[in-house]
mmCIF file of C-alpha atoms in Angstrom:
data_model
loop_
_atom_site.group_PDB
_atom_site.id
_atom_site.type_symbol
_atom_site.label_atom_id
_atom_site.label_comp_id
_atom_site.label_asym_id
_atom_site.label_seq_id
_atom_site.Cartn_x
_atom_site.Cartn_y
_atom_site.Cartn_z
ATOM 1 C CA MET X 1 -0.002 -0.004 -0.006
ATOM 2 C CA THR X 2 1.347 3.403 -0.910
ATOM 3 C CA PRO X 3 1.269 5.944 1.913
ATOM 4 C CA GLU X 4 -0.744 9.103 1.559
ATOM 5 C CA PRO X 5 1.213 12.087 0.251
ATOM 6 C CA LEU X 6 2.314 14.699 2.760
ATOM 7 C CA GLN X 7 0.209 17.857 2.727
ATOM 8 C CA PRO X 8 1.751 21.354 2.757
ATOM 9 C CA PRO X 9 1.142 22.062 6.486
ATOM 10 C CA VAL X 10 2.933 18.791 7.371
ATOM 11 C CA VAL X 11 5.799 19.547 5.005
ATOM 12 C CA ALA X 12 6.077 23.066 6.528
ATOM 13 C CA ALA X 13 6.313 21.494 9.998
ATOM 14 C CA LEU X 14 8.945 19.003 8.808
ATOM 15 C CA LEU X 15 11.016 21.840 7.273
ATOM 16 C CA GLN X 16 10.940 23.605 10.666
ATOM 17 C CA SER X 17 11.835 20.382 12.449
ATOM 18 C CA ALA X 18 14.819 19.809 10.156
ATOM 19 C CA ALA X 19 16.054 23.352 10.826
ATOM 20 C CA ALA X 20 15.865 22.723 14.568
ATOM 21 C CA THR X 21 17.688 19.375 14.246
ATOM 22 C CA ILE X 22 20.428 21.020 12.196
ATOM 23 C CA HIS X 23 20.821 23.791 14.770
ATOM 24 C CA ALA X 24 21.043 21.339 17.644
ATOM 25 C CA GLU X 25 23.835 19.406 15.903
ATOM 26 C CA LEU X 26 25.761 22.480 14.814
ATOM 27 C CA ALA X 27 25.584 24.051 18.261
ATOM 28 C CA ALA X 28 26.929 20.889 19.918
ATOM 29 C CA LEU X 29 29.789 20.102 17.549
ATOM 30 C CA PRO X 30 33.192 21.669 18.196
ATOM 31 C CA VAL X 31 34.872 23.488 15.303
ATOM 32 C CA PRO X 32 37.256 20.652 14.409
ATOM 33 C CA VAL X 33 34.282 18.362 13.834
ATOM 34 C CA LEU X 34 32.354 21.033 11.874
ATOM 35 C CA GLU X 35 35.373 21.379 9.575
ATOM 36 C CA PHE X 36 36.217 17.673 9.315
ATOM 37 C CA HIS X 37 36.187 16.109 5.856
ATOM 38 C CA PRO X 38 35.598 12.345 6.201
ATOM 39 C CA ALA X 39 37.314 11.713 2.858
ATOM 40 C CA GLU X 40 38.787 13.601 -0.038
ATOM 41 C CA ARG X 41 36.114 15.560 -1.952
ATOM 42 C CA GLU X 42 33.518 14.953 0.755
ATOM 43 C CA TRP X 43 31.877 17.955 2.414
ATOM 44 C CA CYS X 44 32.396 19.007 5.979
ATOM 45 C CA VAL X 45 29.297 19.785 8.071
ATOM 46 C CA LYS X 46 29.538 23.517 7.234
ATOM 47 C CA GLU X 47 29.681 22.719 3.534
ATOM 48 C CA VAL X 48 26.622 20.496 3.862
ATOM 49 C CA LEU X 49 24.841 23.493 5.426
ATOM 50 C CA GLY X 50 26.041 25.699 2.552
ATOM 51 C CA HIS X 51 24.541 23.167 0.140
ATOM 52 C CA LEU X 52 21.266 23.336 2.019
ATOM 53 C CA ILE X 53 21.335 27.132 1.701
ATOM 54 C CA GLU X 54 21.837 26.839 -2.065
ATOM 55 C CA THR X 55 19.147 24.213 -2.516
ATOM 56 C CA GLU X 56 16.761 26.296 -0.435
ATOM 57 C CA TRP X 57 16.720 29.197 -2.860
ATOM 58 C CA ARG X 58 17.922 27.587 -6.115
ATOM 59 C CA GLY X 59 16.259 24.235 -5.778
ATOM 60 C CA PHE X 60 13.154 23.927 -3.698
ATOM 61 C CA SER X 61 11.701 27.306 -2.848
ATOM 62 C CA GLY X 62 13.162 28.815 -6.007
ATOM 63 C CA ARG X 63 11.688 26.158 -8.286
ATOM 64 C CA ILE X 64 8.326 26.436 -6.631
ATOM 65 C CA ARG X 65 8.378 30.190 -7.176
ATOM 66 C CA THR X 66 9.302 29.679 -10.828
ATOM 67 C CA ILE X 67 6.502 27.141 -11.331
ATOM 68 C CA LEU X 68 3.844 29.269 -9.621
ATOM 69 C CA LYS X 69 4.663 32.484 -11.495
ATOM 70 C CA ASP X 70 4.493 30.800 -14.912
ATOM 71 C CA GLU X 71 1.137 29.686 -16.294
ATOM 72 C CA GLY X 72 2.736 27.024 -18.457
ATOM 73 C CA SER X 73 5.401 24.443 -17.767
ATOM 74 C CA PRO X 74 8.558 26.517 -17.165
ATOM 75 C CA GLN X 75 12.113 25.246 -17.643
ATOM 76 C CA LEU X 76 13.738 24.627 -14.280
ATOM 77 C CA GLU X 77 17.443 25.214 -14.000
ATOM 78 C CA GLY X 78 20.109 22.929 -12.624
ATOM 79 C CA TRP X 79 23.506 23.938 -11.298
ATOM 80 C CA ASP X 80 26.944 22.508 -10.660
ATOM 81 C CA GLN X 81 26.702 21.837 -6.903
ATOM 82 C CA ASP X 82 30.359 21.081 -6.404
ATOM 83 C CA ALA X 83 31.469 24.255 -8.212
ATOM 84 C CA VAL X 84 29.036 26.306 -6.122
ATOM 85 C CA ALA X 85 30.294 24.659 -2.920
ATOM 86 C CA ARG X 86 33.916 25.507 -3.859
ATOM 87 C CA ALA X 87 32.992 29.077 -4.642
ATOM 88 C CA ARG X 88 31.054 29.475 -1.343
ATOM 89 C CA ASN X 89 34.031 28.271 0.719
ATOM 90 C CA ASP X 90 31.736 27.478 3.617
ATOM 91 C CA CYS X 91 34.294 25.418 5.515
ATOM 92 C CA ALA X 92 36.120 28.663 6.300
ATOM 93 C CA ARG X 93 32.957 30.463 7.442
ATOM 94 C CA ASP X 94 31.483 30.747 10.928
ATOM 95 C CA TRP X 95 28.792 28.128 11.488
ATOM 96 C CA SER X 96 26.429 30.534 13.243
ATOM 97 C CA ALA X 97 26.542 32.984 10.318
ATOM 98 C CA LEU X 98 25.815 30.117 7.930
ATOM 99 C CA TYR X 99 22.953 28.892 10.075
ATOM 100 C CA HIS X 100 21.506 32.437 10.278
ATOM 101 C CA GLU X 101 21.616 32.628 6.436
ATOM 102 C CA PHE X 102 19.911 29.232 6.235
ATOM 103 C CA LEU X 103 17.287 30.086 8.840
ATOM 104 C CA GLN X 104 16.290 33.315 7.074
ATOM 105 C CA LEU X 105 15.680 31.414 3.841
ATOM 106 C CA ARG X 106 14.012 28.489 5.626
ATOM 107 C CA SER X 107 11.572 30.808 7.416
ATOM 108 C CA VAL X 108 10.439 32.216 4.073
ATOM 109 C CA SER X 109 10.167 28.699 2.652
ATOM 110 C CA VAL X 110 8.017 27.482 5.560
ATOM 111 C CA ALA X 111 5.584 30.292 4.977
ATOM 112 C CA GLN X 112 5.603 29.624 1.233
ATOM 113 C CA VAL X 113 4.889 25.923 1.714
ATOM 114 C CA ALA X 114 2.174 26.517 4.313
ATOM 115 C CA GLY X 115 0.377 28.795 1.832
ATOM 116 C CA LEU X 116 0.239 26.325 -1.014
ATOM 117 C CA SER X 117 -3.188 25.363 -2.333
ATOM 118 C CA PRO X 118 -4.216 21.912 -3.622
ATOM 119 C CA ALA X 119 -4.167 23.366 -7.160
ATOM 120 C CA ASP X 120 -0.601 24.583 -6.691
ATOM 121 C CA LEU X 121 0.526 21.027 -5.909
ATOM 122 C CA THR X 122 -0.305 19.755 -9.417
ATOM 123 C CA ARG X 123 1.557 22.520 -11.264
ATOM 124 C CA GLY X 124 5.005 21.756 -12.506
ATOM 125 C CA GLY X 125 8.010 22.509 -14.649
ATOM 126 C CA GLN X 126 10.578 20.711 -16.793
ATOM 127 C CA HIS X 127 13.934 19.898 -15.149
ATOM 128 C CA PRO X 128 16.832 19.289 -17.593
ATOM 129 C CA LYS X 129 18.006 16.152 -15.786
ATOM 130 C CA VAL X 130 14.974 14.412 -14.301
ATOM 131 C CA GLY X 131 12.110 15.629 -16.424
ATOM 132 C CA PHE X 132 8.727 17.003 -15.361
ATOM 133 C CA LEU X 133 8.440 17.872 -11.644
ATOM 134 C CA THR X 134 5.282 19.010 -9.865
ATOM 135 C CA VAL X 135 5.227 21.180 -6.749
ATOM 136 C CA ALA X 136 4.089 18.071 -4.839
ATOM 137 C CA ASP X 137 7.150 16.161 -6.134
ATOM 138 C CA LEU X 138 9.394 18.997 -4.943
ATOM 139 C CA LEU X 139 7.802 19.068 -1.477
ATOM 140 C CA HIS X 140 8.410 15.376 -0.955
ATOM 141 C CA GLU X 141 11.945 15.553 -2.340
ATOM 142 C CA TRP X 142 12.620 18.506 0.020
ATOM 143 C CA VAL X 143 11.643 16.402 3.049
ATOM 144 C CA HIS X 144 13.813 13.544 1.779
ATOM 145 C CA HIS X 145 16.728 15.829 0.876
ATOM 146 C CA ASP X 146 16.778 17.529 4.317
ATOM 147 C CA ARG X 147 16.881 14.201 6.081
ATOM 148 C CA ASN X 148 19.545 12.844 3.735
ATOM 149 C CA HIS X 149 21.834 15.738 4.521
ATOM 150 C CA ILE X 150 21.095 15.617 8.272
ATOM 151 C CA ARG X 151 22.176 11.975 8.050
ATOM 152 C CA GLN X 152 25.351 13.164 6.248
ATOM 153 C CA MET X 153 26.086 15.676 9.009
ATOM 154 C CA LEU X 154 25.586 12.959 11.665
ATOM 155 C CA ALA X 155 27.831 10.550 9.688
ATOM 156 C CA ASN X 156 30.585 13.178 9.690
ATOM 157 C CA GLY X 157 30.410 13.249 13.492
ATOM 158 C CA GLN X 158 30.552 9.462 13.565
ATOM 159 C CA ALA X 159 33.573 9.363 11.217
ATOM 160 C CA TYR X 160 35.353 11.898 13.433
ATOM 161 C CA ALA X 161 34.703 9.799 16.544
ATOM 162 C CA TRP X 162 35.513 6.416 14.955
ATOM 163 C CA PRO X 163 39.324 6.402 15.239
ATOM 164 C CA HIS X 164 39.046 7.335 18.926
ATOM 165 C CA MET X 165 36.732 4.438 19.880
ATOM 166 C CA GLY X 166 39.435 1.832 20.515
ATOM 167 C CA ASN X 167 38.002 -1.654 21.025
ATOM 168 C CA ALA X 168 34.489 -0.154 21.130
ATOM 169 C CA GLN X 169 34.694 -0.137 17.317
ATOM 170 C CA ARG X 170 33.919 -3.868 17.560
ATOM 171 C CA PHE X 171 30.369 -3.022 18.634
ATOM 172 C CA SER X 172 29.792 -1.375 15.247
ATOM 173 C CA GLN X 173 31.409 -3.940 12.999
ATOM 174 C CA PRO X 174 29.322 -6.621 11.284
#
């Protein structure tokens, strides 16, 4: 059985919940962990947050705005996420400034999502990589995307702790 789709008020609450979860993790992690890269070309926690900032306005909220202002089926833009991450240089930035930037955008997004009508959910646009996306598709991907990157932030903390676990590593091995 396929579960019922999430409605805009629920998605808005989940977006707020994700922001609170991210803040709790950022506030608890010391700077060396926030700046830790678990492997070459993998993002540190602050770079993950920078990615969430970019996807907030370029991806989710931005694409919904584009779809809703166009009566047809607008072209949705993609971007080179790694190039944008390099240009942002978020690993060198203060986490609280990054979080403030994220929270400002997220607050606007929550209001946007909460105000969506049932008719808005069926409207869509053409993405160059994945094809036609509706607003409902974007809302569900947004919830999934947030949680995927929260998991990435948590995994960075785990990777930082791992070499210091001694024999306790054996509890986590198959």
